Short mmCIF file of C-alpha atoms (C1' of nucleotides) in Angstrom, two decimals:
data_model
loop_
_atom_site.label_atom_id
_atom_site.label_comp_id
_atom_site.label_asym_id
_atom_site.label_seq_id
_atom_site.Cartn_x
_atom_site.Cartn_y
_atom_site.Cartn_z
CA MET A 1 161.36 77.49 64.17
CA SER A 2 157.90 77.06 62.68
CA SER A 3 155.30 78.89 64.75
CA ASN A 4 152.76 76.20 65.36
CA PRO A 5 149.65 77.70 66.96
CA SER A 6 149.03 74.91 69.49
CA ARG A 7 152.70 74.71 70.40
CA GLU A 8 152.78 78.43 70.98
CA LYS A 9 149.65 78.31 73.08
CA ILE A 10 151.11 75.55 75.21
CA LEU A 11 154.32 77.52 75.73
CA ALA A 12 152.43 80.69 76.66
CA ALA A 13 150.14 78.89 79.08
CA ALA A 14 153.03 76.95 80.64
CA LYS A 15 154.96 80.18 81.14
CA LYS A 16 152.10 81.72 83.10
CA VAL A 17 151.65 78.64 85.24
CA ALA A 18 155.38 78.28 85.94
CA GLN A 19 155.69 81.92 86.98
CA ALA A 20 152.88 81.50 89.52
CA HIS A 21 153.40 77.90 90.69
CA GLY A 22 156.84 76.85 89.55
CA TYR A 23 158.04 73.85 87.56
CA SER A 24 156.52 71.49 90.12
CA GLY A 25 153.20 73.27 89.71
CA LEU A 26 153.14 72.58 85.97
CA ASN A 27 150.73 69.75 85.11
CA PHE A 28 149.63 68.54 81.73
CA ARG A 29 145.96 68.18 82.50
CA ASP A 30 145.35 71.82 83.53
CA LEU A 31 147.69 73.02 80.82
CA ALA A 32 145.76 71.14 78.19
CA GLU A 33 142.47 72.51 79.45
CA ASP A 34 143.87 76.05 79.18
CA VAL A 35 144.90 75.46 75.60
CA GLY A 36 141.73 73.60 74.64
CA ILE A 37 143.17 70.18 73.94
CA LYS A 38 143.61 67.00 75.94
CA ALA A 39 146.64 66.24 78.10
CA ALA A 40 147.82 63.46 75.85
CA SER A 41 147.98 65.87 72.93
CA ILE A 42 150.75 67.89 74.56
CA TYR A 43 153.00 64.91 74.01
CA TYR A 44 152.69 65.48 70.33
CA TYR A 45 154.58 68.75 70.76
CA PHE A 46 156.84 67.96 73.72
CA PRO A 47 158.23 64.48 74.46
CA ASN A 48 157.95 64.95 78.24
CA LYS A 49 157.71 67.46 81.08
CA ALA A 50 161.45 68.13 81.24
CA ASP A 51 161.49 69.05 77.59
CA LEU A 52 158.48 71.35 77.95
CA GLY A 53 160.10 72.99 81.00
CA ALA A 54 163.33 73.59 79.14
CA ALA A 55 161.47 75.02 76.13
CA VAL A 56 159.55 77.40 78.40
CA ALA A 57 162.69 78.56 80.21
CA ARG A 58 164.55 79.00 76.94
CA ARG A 59 161.72 81.06 75.45
CA TYR A 60 161.72 83.09 78.66
CA TRP A 61 165.36 84.12 78.48
CA GLU A 62 165.14 84.69 74.72
CA ASP A 63 162.25 87.11 75.27
CA SER A 64 164.11 88.77 78.12
CA ALA A 65 167.22 89.17 75.96
CA ALA A 66 165.15 90.86 73.28
CA VAL A 67 163.51 93.23 75.76
CA LEU A 68 166.89 94.17 77.19
CA GLU A 69 168.39 94.78 73.74
CA ALA A 70 165.44 97.02 72.93
CA LEU A 71 165.93 98.86 76.21
CA LEU A 72 169.56 99.45 75.34
CA ALA A 73 168.70 100.71 71.85
CA LYS A 74 166.02 103.03 73.17
CA PHE A 75 168.34 105.50 74.86
CA SER A 76 171.54 107.08 73.61
CA ASP A 77 172.86 107.32 77.16
CA PRO A 78 173.37 103.79 78.69
CA ILE A 79 172.70 105.18 82.17
CA HIS A 80 169.10 105.70 81.11
CA SER A 81 168.79 102.11 79.96
CA LEU A 82 170.24 100.99 83.27
CA ARG A 83 167.72 103.05 85.21
CA HIS A 84 164.93 101.18 83.45
CA TYR A 85 166.35 97.70 84.11
CA PRO A 86 164.13 97.14 87.21
CA ASP A 87 161.07 97.78 85.01
CA THR A 88 161.52 94.40 83.38
CA PHE A 89 161.03 92.69 86.75
CA ARG A 90 158.26 95.06 87.77
CA GLU A 91 156.15 93.98 84.84
CA ALA A 92 155.82 90.43 86.14
CA LEU A 93 154.42 91.78 89.42
CA GLU A 94 152.00 94.06 87.55
CA ASN A 95 150.94 91.01 85.60
CA ASN A 96 148.99 89.14 88.30
CA ASN A 97 151.75 89.33 90.89
CA ARG A 98 153.88 86.85 88.96
CA LEU A 99 157.48 86.06 89.73
CA CYS A 100 160.38 85.83 87.34
CA LEU A 101 160.17 82.32 85.99
CA CYS A 102 163.86 81.72 86.67
CA SER A 103 163.66 83.00 90.26
CA PHE A 104 161.02 80.44 90.97
CA MET A 105 163.10 77.79 89.26
CA ALA A 106 166.18 78.97 91.21
CA ALA A 107 164.30 78.04 94.39
CA GLU A 108 163.30 74.70 92.88
CA TYR A 109 166.76 74.15 91.50
CA GLU A 110 167.50 70.90 93.24
CA ASP A 111 164.44 69.25 91.70
CA LEU A 112 164.89 70.44 88.11
CA PRO A 113 165.88 68.12 85.25
CA GLU A 114 169.30 68.97 83.83
CA PRO A 115 168.08 70.63 80.60
CA VAL A 116 165.84 72.98 82.60
CA LYS A 117 168.70 73.91 84.93
CA LYS A 118 170.80 74.84 81.94
CA GLU A 119 168.22 77.35 80.66
CA VAL A 120 167.80 78.87 84.13
CA GLN A 121 171.57 79.49 84.21
CA THR A 122 171.40 81.12 80.82
CA PHE A 123 168.72 83.51 82.03
CA ALA A 124 171.07 84.68 84.77
CA ASP A 125 173.96 84.87 82.31
CA VAL A 126 171.94 86.99 79.88
CA ASN A 127 170.97 89.45 82.62
CA VAL A 128 174.44 89.69 84.13
CA ALA A 129 176.05 90.10 80.68
CA TRP A 130 173.63 92.89 79.78
CA LEU A 131 174.18 94.67 83.09
CA SER A 132 177.97 94.32 82.70
CA LYS A 133 177.85 95.80 79.24
CA VAL A 134 175.70 98.72 80.30
CA LEU A 135 177.58 99.40 83.52
CA SER A 136 180.75 99.39 81.52
CA ALA A 137 179.41 101.77 78.88
CA ALA A 138 177.93 104.05 81.50
CA ASN A 139 181.20 104.07 83.42
CA VAL A 140 179.53 103.95 86.82
CA VAL A 141 181.96 101.53 88.47
CA SER A 142 185.61 100.70 88.02
CA SER A 143 186.22 98.12 85.34
CA GLU A 144 187.36 95.50 87.83
CA GLU A 145 184.10 95.99 89.79
CA THR A 146 181.80 95.79 86.74
CA GLU A 147 181.08 92.04 86.70
CA ARG A 148 180.53 91.80 90.44
CA ARG A 149 178.28 94.84 90.48
CA ALA A 150 176.27 93.34 87.62
CA GLN A 151 175.75 90.15 89.63
CA ALA A 152 174.85 92.17 92.72
CA ILE A 153 172.22 94.22 90.87
CA PHE A 154 170.69 91.09 89.35
CA ALA A 155 170.51 89.31 92.72
CA ALA A 156 169.14 92.34 94.56
CA VAL A 157 166.43 93.03 91.96
CA ALA A 158 165.39 89.36 92.00
CA GLY A 159 165.21 89.52 95.78
CA ALA A 160 163.10 92.67 95.69
CA GLN A 161 160.66 91.01 93.36
CA LEU A 162 160.48 87.90 95.54
CA ILE A 163 159.77 89.84 98.72
CA ALA A 164 157.28 92.22 97.08
CA ARG A 165 155.42 89.24 95.63
CA SER A 166 155.10 87.67 99.07
CA ARG A 167 153.39 90.85 100.19
CA SER A 168 151.38 91.23 96.96
CA ASP A 169 152.58 94.80 97.14
CA ILE A 170 154.04 96.40 94.08
CA SER A 171 154.70 99.64 95.96
CA LEU A 172 157.08 97.66 98.17
CA TYR A 173 158.99 96.70 95.04
CA ASP A 174 159.26 100.35 94.05
CA ALA A 175 160.38 101.30 97.57
CA LEU A 176 163.06 98.60 97.52
CA ILE A 177 164.44 99.71 94.17
CA GLU A 178 164.42 103.30 95.32
CA SER A 179 166.24 102.25 98.45
CA TYR A 180 168.90 100.47 96.36
CA ARG A 181 169.37 103.79 94.52
CA VAL A 182 169.71 105.78 97.74
CA ALA A 183 172.19 103.25 99.08
CA GLY A 184 174.29 103.42 95.94
CA LEU A 185 173.76 99.93 94.51
CA LEU A 186 171.89 101.32 91.54
CA PRO A 187 172.77 104.65 89.84
CA ALA A 188 170.55 107.54 90.92
CA MET B 1 154.71 73.60 124.83
CA SER B 2 155.49 69.98 125.72
CA SER B 3 158.43 68.67 123.73
CA ASN B 4 157.03 65.50 122.25
CA PRO B 5 159.89 63.51 120.67
CA SER B 6 157.99 62.40 117.56
CA ARG B 7 156.49 65.85 117.05
CA GLU B 8 159.93 67.41 117.31
CA LYS B 9 161.40 64.91 114.87
CA ILE B 10 158.62 65.64 112.39
CA LEU B 11 159.19 69.40 112.65
CA ALA B 12 162.95 69.03 112.18
CA ALA B 13 162.59 66.72 109.21
CA ALA B 14 159.87 68.93 107.64
CA LYS B 15 162.08 71.99 108.01
CA LYS B 16 164.90 70.35 106.04
CA VAL B 17 162.56 69.17 103.30
CA ALA B 18 160.79 72.52 102.98
CA GLN B 19 164.09 74.38 102.68
CA ALA B 20 165.12 72.14 99.80
CA HIS B 21 161.82 71.44 98.02
CA GLY B 22 159.36 74.00 99.38
CA TYR B 23 155.93 73.59 100.86
CA SER B 24 154.72 71.79 97.78
CA GLY B 25 157.63 69.36 98.10
CA LEU B 26 156.64 68.41 101.63
CA ASN B 27 155.17 64.92 101.60
CA PHE B 28 153.98 62.81 104.45
CA ARG B 29 155.30 59.45 103.24
CA ASP B 30 158.94 60.50 102.98
CA LEU B 31 158.63 62.56 106.12
CA ALA B 32 157.23 59.58 108.01
CA GLU B 33 160.00 57.31 106.78
CA ASP B 34 162.54 59.86 107.96
CA VAL B 35 160.98 59.88 111.42
CA GLY B 36 160.35 56.14 111.58
CA ILE B 37 156.55 56.04 111.60
CA LYS B 38 153.84 55.68 108.95
CA ALA B 39 152.54 58.60 106.92
CA ALA B 40 149.11 58.45 108.51
CA SER B 41 150.64 58.77 111.98
CA ILE B 42 151.76 62.34 111.25
CA TYR B 43 148.12 63.31 111.36
CA TYR B 44 148.08 62.51 115.00
CA TYR B 45 150.42 65.42 115.63
CA PHE B 46 149.24 67.80 112.88
CA PRO B 47 145.65 67.95 111.67
CA ASN B 48 146.73 68.53 108.08
CA LYS B 49 149.53 69.76 105.84
CA ALA B 50 148.61 73.42 106.27
CA ASP B 51 148.94 73.11 110.03
CA LEU B 52 152.28 71.34 109.74
CA GLY B 53 153.53 73.98 107.33
CA ALA B 54 152.49 76.78 109.67
CA ALA B 55 154.14 75.07 112.61
CA VAL B 56 157.37 74.61 110.66
CA ALA B 57 157.38 78.24 109.49
CA ARG B 58 156.61 79.52 112.97
CA ARG B 59 159.41 77.47 114.48
CA TYR B 60 161.65 78.80 111.74
CA TRP B 61 161.13 82.47 112.56
CA GLU B 62 161.26 81.80 116.27
CA ASP B 63 164.67 80.19 115.83
CA SER B 64 165.79 83.05 113.58
CA ALA B 65 164.66 85.61 116.11
CA ALA B 66 166.68 83.86 118.81
CA VAL B 67 169.79 83.73 116.62
CA LEU B 68 169.44 87.41 115.79
CA GLU B 69 169.03 88.38 119.43
CA ALA B 70 172.14 86.40 120.31
CA LEU B 71 173.98 88.14 117.50
CA LEU B 72 172.98 91.51 118.86
CA ALA B 73 174.02 90.59 122.37
CA LYS B 74 177.38 89.25 121.22
CA PHE B 75 178.89 92.61 120.28
CA SER B 76 178.87 95.88 122.15
CA ASP B 77 179.01 97.79 118.89
CA PRO B 78 175.80 97.19 116.82
CA ILE B 79 177.75 97.76 113.62
CA HIS B 80 179.53 94.46 114.29
CA SER B 81 176.26 92.62 114.72
CA LEU B 82 175.06 94.12 111.46
CA ARG B 83 178.16 92.96 109.62
CA HIS B 84 177.37 89.40 110.68
CA TYR B 85 173.74 89.50 109.59
CA PRO B 86 174.48 87.84 106.23
CA ASP B 87 176.04 84.90 108.10
CA THR B 88 172.60 83.75 109.13
CA PHE B 89 171.64 83.24 105.48
CA ARG B 90 175.02 81.84 104.58
CA GLU B 91 174.53 78.96 107.00
CA ALA B 92 171.60 77.55 105.06
CA LEU B 93 173.80 77.38 101.94
CA GLU B 94 176.59 75.72 103.89
CA ASN B 95 174.02 73.25 105.12
CA ASN B 96 173.46 71.25 101.91
CA ASN B 97 172.81 74.30 99.73
CA ARG B 98 169.50 74.94 101.42
CA LEU B 99 167.41 78.07 100.95
CA CYS B 100 165.77 80.20 103.61
CA LEU B 101 162.48 78.42 104.27
CA CYS B 102 160.56 81.68 103.90
CA SER B 103 162.20 82.61 100.62
CA PHE B 104 161.06 79.36 99.11
CA MET B 105 157.63 79.97 100.55
CA ALA B 106 157.67 83.56 99.24
CA ALA B 107 157.96 82.06 95.73
CA GLU B 108 155.17 79.62 96.49
CA TYR B 109 153.11 82.33 98.13
CA GLU B 110 150.07 82.06 95.90
CA ASP B 111 149.65 78.38 96.76
CA LEU B 112 150.12 78.64 100.54
CA PRO B 113 147.26 78.13 103.01
CA GLU B 114 146.48 81.30 104.96
CA PRO B 115 148.07 80.23 108.28
CA VAL B 116 151.36 79.47 106.49
CA LYS B 117 151.32 82.85 104.73
CA LYS B 118 150.95 84.54 108.08
CA GLU B 119 154.11 82.90 109.47
CA VAL B 120 156.09 83.74 106.33
CA GLN B 121 155.12 87.38 106.79
CA THR B 122 156.25 87.25 110.40
CA PHE B 123 159.66 85.92 109.36
CA ALA B 124 160.10 89.00 107.15
CA ASP B 125 158.82 91.26 109.93
CA VAL B 126 161.27 89.79 112.44
CA ASN B 127 164.19 90.32 110.10
CA VAL B 128 163.23 93.86 109.08
CA ALA B 129 162.56 94.83 112.71
CA TRP B 130 165.94 93.55 113.81
CA LEU B 131 167.73 95.30 110.97
CA SER B 132 165.86 98.54 111.73
CA LYS B 133 166.81 98.36 115.37
CA VAL B 134 170.45 97.70 114.61
CA LEU B 135 170.70 100.26 111.79
CA SER B 136 169.20 102.77 114.14
CA ALA B 137 171.58 101.98 116.98
CA ALA B 138 174.59 101.97 114.65
CA ASN B 139 173.49 105.29 113.19
CA VAL B 140 174.45 104.33 109.63
CA VAL B 141 171.48 105.92 107.88
CA SER B 142 169.20 108.84 108.60
CA SER B 143 166.29 107.96 110.84
CA GLU B 144 163.76 108.45 108.05
CA GLU B 145 165.74 105.98 105.83
CA THR B 146 166.11 103.29 108.50
CA GLU B 147 163.00 101.25 107.79
CA ARG B 148 163.46 101.31 104.03
CA ARG B 149 167.12 100.40 104.27
CA ALA B 150 166.24 97.51 106.54
CA GLN B 151 163.78 96.19 103.95
CA ALA B 152 166.34 96.67 101.20
CA ILE B 153 169.03 94.72 103.05
CA PHE B 154 166.62 91.88 103.80
CA ALA B 155 165.48 91.64 100.16
CA ALA B 156 169.01 91.89 98.75
CA VAL B 157 170.42 89.22 101.08
CA ALA B 158 167.49 86.91 100.30
CA GLY B 159 168.16 87.46 96.59
CA ALA B 160 171.86 86.73 96.96
CA GLN B 161 171.06 83.45 98.69
CA LEU B 162 168.56 82.51 95.98
CA ILE B 163 170.99 83.18 93.13
CA ALA B 164 173.94 81.53 94.86
CA ARG B 165 171.82 78.43 95.52
CA SER B 166 170.95 78.17 91.82
CA ARG B 167 174.66 78.03 91.08
CA SER B 168 175.40 75.77 94.07
CA ASP B 169 178.20 78.27 94.70
CA ILE B 170 178.68 79.63 98.18
CA SER B 171 181.58 81.79 97.00
CA LEU B 172 179.13 83.59 94.75
CA TYR B 173 177.10 84.41 97.87
CA ASP B 174 180.19 85.83 99.51
CA ALA B 175 181.01 87.85 96.41
CA LEU B 176 177.47 89.26 96.27
CA ILE B 177 177.54 90.32 99.93
CA GLU B 178 180.94 91.87 99.42
CA SER B 179 179.63 93.72 96.39
CA TYR B 180 176.69 95.03 98.43
CA ARG B 181 179.29 96.42 100.87
CA VAL B 182 181.36 98.01 98.10
CA ALA B 183 178.22 99.57 96.64
CA GLY B 184 177.18 100.98 100.00
CA LEU B 185 174.05 98.95 100.69
CA LEU B 186 175.69 97.22 103.64
CA PRO B 187 178.16 98.97 105.99
CA ALA B 188 181.80 98.29 105.20
"C1'" DA C 1 149.64 65.98 60.75
"C1'" DC C 2 147.07 66.37 64.76
"C1'" DC C 3 144.24 64.72 68.45
"C1'" DT C 4 141.91 61.61 72.06
"C1'" DG C 5 139.93 57.93 75.43
"C1'" DA C 6 141.29 54.84 78.33
"C1'" DA C 7 144.46 52.74 81.04
"C1'" DC C 8 148.78 52.15 83.92
"C1'" DA C 9 151.95 52.79 87.67
"C1'" DC C 10 152.79 55.68 91.12
"C1'" DC C 11 152.21 58.70 95.09
"C1'" DG C 12 150.28 62.27 98.40
"C1'" DT C 13 146.23 62.70 101.48
"C1'" DT C 14 142.63 61.23 104.38
"C1'" DC C 15 139.82 58.67 107.71
"C1'" DA C 16 137.80 54.95 110.08
"C1'" DA C 17 139.47 51.65 112.84
"C1'" DG C 18 142.90 49.25 115.65
"C1'" DT C 19 145.82 48.62 120.11
"C1'" DA D 1 147.74 58.17 123.63
"C1'" DC D 2 149.61 56.51 119.53
"C1'" DC D 3 149.53 54.22 115.23
"C1'" DT D 4 147.98 52.07 110.62
"C1'" DG D 5 145.52 49.76 106.44
"C1'" DA D 6 143.24 50.83 102.81
"C1'" DA D 7 140.79 53.76 99.94
"C1'" DC D 8 140.78 58.01 97.31
"C1'" DA D 9 142.36 61.56 94.19
"C1'" DC D 10 145.69 62.99 91.15
"C1'" DC D 11 149.61 63.05 87.83
"C1'" DG D 12 153.00 61.88 84.23
"C1'" DT D 13 153.01 58.85 80.65
"C1'" DT D 14 151.80 55.50 77.03
"C1'" DC D 15 149.34 53.61 73.20
"C1'" DA D 16 146.05 52.10 70.04
"C1'" DA D 17 142.82 54.36 67.50
"C1'" DG D 18 140.37 58.24 65.32
"C1'" DT D 19 140.13 62.28 61.78
#
DNA sequence: ACCTGAACACCGTTCAAGT
DNA sequence: ACCTGAACACCGTTCAAGT
């Protein structure tokens, strides 16, 4: 849990690269240059690429979980928190048209080392659990529909981000989310 | 338009690989082995990787367009064609848990050569145009909502496929599509 | 503790040259 | 027309050595 400066820099740089180019696009030489050390030095902090990838993905869902908890705490009415859920995915697009790390890794899934896969799953679990909790508290769907609706919202928002990124068009993302609201998938 | 056997074999093999590992996962040595020639021989048919990628993506949307036209022709009521739209994405999952070629390439967008990007765009255009046409004919949304709803359905279905693939769980795909119907995004 | 140069094994990409 | 050998560039990884 110590916050080593170089280790933190590596994680931050790797996160950016992975969001833009995926796990397969991560390479130690460019990463090292970004951080200001040599490629071989990364091995002092991470035993290999799989371990680095897993650490990046774990950090990613931990950060997401914290953002979502803050979003829940921010409003007394859970429906307001829910309305701001798509903002968390919008921010990646605002930030150099980046994709959710775990959406990219979902595409790459077949090629991921096992420990990385595990963290990608957890990202989905964290999102679906949060949505379930909030949907339930906001009472917008029947209790037997809650879990499925949570999964549907997560998948649809991830899809919107993916398509908007391929157009480099953040207004398309907004239009898609608005359309989900009009259709009834998200609360108006 | 001549149907050269080796060229066709290369395109078919490349399509499979790109759906599982993306454009960046396409490699000439494995591809050549699949086809039964040497890696360097692929360059006889395609000047470089960008050109091969563009040819694969173009073939992909051409095939999709044909499938969608057949789906439209199959039913007299357009609402029935629309109900079967998600089947086209389901088939990739059935087929060795593969992803839509253009969804993978949407993730990789930043790294794609220009001609490949163009074909990926066209895939989206073909799908949205078909959905718009069918939504319009089926009269399920107001005419001013048609285009946006078409985009929303395309993005949501792509997202469902992406998430289901990352779980290697085709029943999750079915549950997501069903949930879209319950929510009102897709016609029941 | 933290970092590096240099090397290794491997693999995708390219091109000049073969038949 | 169709194919290939061989070189090139790059990448993950290791390790002995430096501070």
